[in-house]
Amino acid sequence: MYLIVNTTKKIVSLGDLKVSLEGHQMVDLDKWKSLPMKPEDSKDLQANVRSGNVKIMKHDRVPLGYYKEIPAPVEAPPKPVKPEPSHAPVLNEEKLASSLMGPLQEFIRKEVSKIANKAQPAPQADQSQILNAIGQLQKMIKTSAGSTAGVVDEVEVEVDEDKMVEMHAKTVSSMAKNVVGDISHETEKKQDASLVANVDELDGLL
Amino acid sequence: MAETVAKSKTFGVDVGTMFFQTAEMDDKNNISFKTIRNAFVELPKNEDTEDVLKNNNWKWVKDDQKFYVIGEDSLKVANMFPNTQLRRPLQDGVLNKCEEKKMVVLAEIIESTIGKAPDPKSVVCTCISSPSVDGSQDSTFHKVRLQGMFKRLGWQTKVIEEGLAVVLSERPTMVESDGTESPYSGIGISFGAGRVNAVLAYKGLQVMGMSASRSGDWIDKKSAEATDTPLSAITRVKETKLDLAKPNLDDEKIYALYTYYQSAIEYTLQNFAKKFMEVKSQFESPLEIVIAGGTSSPKGFCPLVGEVIKGLSLPFQVKNVRHATDPRNAVVKGCLTQALITSKKLAKATDSEDLKEILGE
């Protein structure tokens, strides 16, 4: 399982995975057909997680915290919502377990009634298989009842634009601290009397 | 000792996929345009590198690790050394997410061109692409990164969409139903290297905008693929032989270029028409289309646009199609126009709330 969610309202594209997420869409990438690479190898996914556009909800591979996420300012407590319908088939273990239980119970009922009616019961090997299967299903139901994979807290991550500008200004200043250059340009000078007139006209209009 | 009062400066800046351009007006109403090719190549840092750069008079940027030859010189170096990759800080109209040195190179280009702001009311107006119709593109992230680059130098930054810059530069007009003329009303289209941008404006205010990826680079790439020809050969034909009004269709390269130019124009107009439908009710009068951008340079481009329009069923009437007076500089000139307007408003602003409103509108 590799469950991710688009935390923004806009489409987020993970080009190297050939996956596009609609606003607030959640998908299990392991269920996505014909991914060109593993989700954990995707540079686009890593970049989007770092920027906060995408959040990894649950996965069963590398430890969480591998990708450094920029913490988002949470204004209000998150509201639990139903998961968004996704294009990829998302396995609902609870549903699978309960859909299997019914036919299995029916089979057991028939076997028991055969025994009661002195009919030929299923061979010993089959019976132990059935008991094993019931045990496995019970474990699955217990696990999926405890898991939160199906419930996604909707988190609005909308960082103030001014703060983002400030953040980038500081980042660039830090990156460009020891940068020097010898640069020249192609220069042209043109007279344009209309520019001043246009500015005055637009100033009046706007 | 007399204090020197710093005079405010105002710049228009176009950070394009192919070229970085600035425009500044002097006291005599001359516009000074500065252009540098927005590309670079990496050179290893060793004891000989500085001598090589000096002897060849190549322009460069240096960080802790490496030297980067920039501008036109980067093309020369890339052509000379076969394993040297030409790199671009921008791709498809936005900061190139695959290029780790984009910020370092761009930051130095910006600082060396416009310098630090002399006072807190100095203004830069730059442009970004309109929302994309074909493939997502994080314009918000690109916008705040650009703003960050100017802010760190102390500039007040105003950001507009590229198509609007064409409108502000070229002043298209619309004749209303009562016969009055509305200036800065019409469609501005910039055919750049990475993207086409189109904006519908009314009296200088943007009504809607869109951008698409089928522009110069797409045309060149598709033509090269179709004819199994190197990109450089296609570019040479485009710059020397191509006449879109009278194409020599016996030449397979010209035929390919003509076909892909037609396709790019049709694609742009059809997608623009789709977006136009959302605001149709305001625009019954015929609209003027003004075209700019380096990709529109070949002879016969505007007549070809006219021909394509005749074959389409657009949801608006077209008054006429004309080329910008200076297609290569129209966008940056439009940015300068907006910067000068913003500068005037800032001069009258009384508090920080005014400032925010003026820069954010």
Coordinates of C-alpha atoms in Angstrom, one line a residue, chain A residues 10-16 20 44 48 51 53 160-162 164-166 168-203 205-206, chain B residues 25-26 28-36 59-64 70 97 103-104 107-109 112-113 136 138 140-141 143-145 147-148 151-152 168-169 171 183-184 203-205 326 329 333 336-337 340-341 344-345 348 356:
Chain A
K10 CA -5.5 22.2 -7.7
I11 CA -4.4 19.4 -10.0
V12 CA -1.0 18.0 -9.0
S13 CA 0.9 16.1 -11.6
L14 CA 3.5 13.5 -10.9
G15 CA 5.1 13.4 -14.3
D16 CA 7.6 10.6 -13.8
S20 CA -2.4 13.3 -12.0
D44 CA 8.2 14.4 -8.6
N48 CA 5.6 17.6 -4.0
S51 CA 6.5 21.4 -0.8
N53 CA 1.3 19.7 -2.1
D160 CA 0.1 32.7 2.8
E161 CA 1.6 34.0 -0.5
D162 CA 3.6 36.7 1.2
M164 CA 6.1 32.0 0.5
V165 CA 7.7 35.0 -1.2
E166 CA 9.6 35.8 2.0
H168 CA 12.0 32.1 -1.4
A169 CA 13.7 35.4 -0.9
K170 CA 15.7 34.0 2.1
T171 CA 16.4 30.8 0.2
V172 CA 17.7 32.5 -2.9
S173 CA 19.8 34.9 -0.7
S174 CA 21.3 31.9 1.0
M175 CA 22.0 30.1 -2.2
A176 CA 23.5 33.1 -3.9
K177 CA 25.6 34.2 -1.0
N178 CA 28.9 33.2 -2.6
V179 CA 27.9 33.6 -6.2
V180 CA 29.7 36.0 -8.4
G181 CA 29.6 36.7 -12.1
D182 CA 30.9 38.5 -15.1
I183 CA 27.8 39.2 -17.3
S184 CA 27.1 41.4 -20.2
H185 CA 23.9 41.9 -22.3
E186 CA 22.9 42.8 -25.7
T187 CA 21.7 46.4 -25.3
E188 CA 19.3 48.4 -27.5
K189 CA 18.0 51.9 -27.1
K190 CA 14.8 53.0 -28.8
Q191 CA 12.8 56.1 -28.6
D192 CA 9.2 55.6 -27.8
A193 CA 7.1 58.7 -27.3
S194 CA 3.9 56.6 -27.1
L195 CA 5.0 54.9 -23.9
V196 CA 4.5 58.0 -21.6
A197 CA 1.2 58.7 -23.3
N198 CA 0.1 55.1 -22.8
V199 CA 1.0 55.2 -19.1
D200 CA -1.0 58.4 -18.5
E201 CA -4.0 57.0 -20.4
L202 CA -3.9 53.7 -18.5
D203 CA -3.4 55.5 -15.2
L205 CA -8.5 54.2 -17.0
L206 CA -7.3 52.0 -14.1
Chain B
M25 CA 13.0 54.3 -19.5
D26 CA 15.3 57.3 -19.2
K28 CA 14.5 61.5 -22.5
N29 CA 11.8 58.9 -23.1
N30 CA 14.3 56.4 -24.6
I31 CA 13.7 52.8 -23.6
S32 CA 16.8 50.8 -22.9
F33 CA 16.4 47.1 -23.6
K34 CA 18.8 44.6 -22.3
T35 CA 18.7 41.0 -23.4
I36 CA 20.6 37.9 -22.5
K59 CA 30.6 35.5 -19.7
W60 CA 30.1 33.5 -16.5
V61 CA 28.6 32.9 -13.1
K62 CA 30.4 31.1 -10.4
D63 CA 29.2 29.4 -7.2
D64 CA 31.2 27.5 -4.6
I70 CA 26.0 31.9 -19.7
K97 CA 12.1 21.8 -11.9
M103 CA 18.1 29.8 -8.9
V104 CA 21.8 30.5 -8.6
A107 CA 19.7 35.3 -9.3
E108 CA 23.0 36.5 -10.6
I109 CA 21.6 37.4 -14.0
S112 CA 23.8 42.0 -12.6
T113 CA 21.1 43.5 -14.8
S136 CA -0.7 21.2 -15.3
D138 CA 2.5 25.3 -11.1
T140 CA 1.7 30.0 -8.3
F141 CA 5.0 28.4 -7.2
K143 CA 5.3 33.4 -9.4
V144 CA 6.3 33.4 -5.7
R145 CA 9.8 32.2 -6.6
Q147 CA 8.9 37.5 -6.6
G148 CA 11.3 36.2 -4.0
K151 CA 12.2 41.0 -3.2
R152 CA 15.6 39.9 -1.9
L168 CA -0.5 47.2 -22.5
S169 CA 2.3 47.6 -25.0
R171 CA -3.0 49.3 -27.3
P183 CA -8.5 51.4 -25.8
Y184 CA -6.5 48.5 -24.4
K203 CA -9.8 48.9 -20.9
G204 CA -6.5 47.6 -19.6
L205 CA -8.0 45.1 -17.2
D326 CA 8.4 45.4 -32.0
N329 CA 10.4 43.5 -27.2
K333 CA 7.8 46.9 -22.9
L336 CA 7.6 48.4 -18.2
T337 CA 4.3 50.2 -18.9
L340 CA 5.5 52.8 -14.5
I341 CA 1.8 52.8 -13.7
K344 CA 2.9 56.3 -10.0
K345 CA 0.4 54.7 -7.7
K348 CA 0.7 58.4 -3.8
K356 CA -0.5 45.7 -0.8

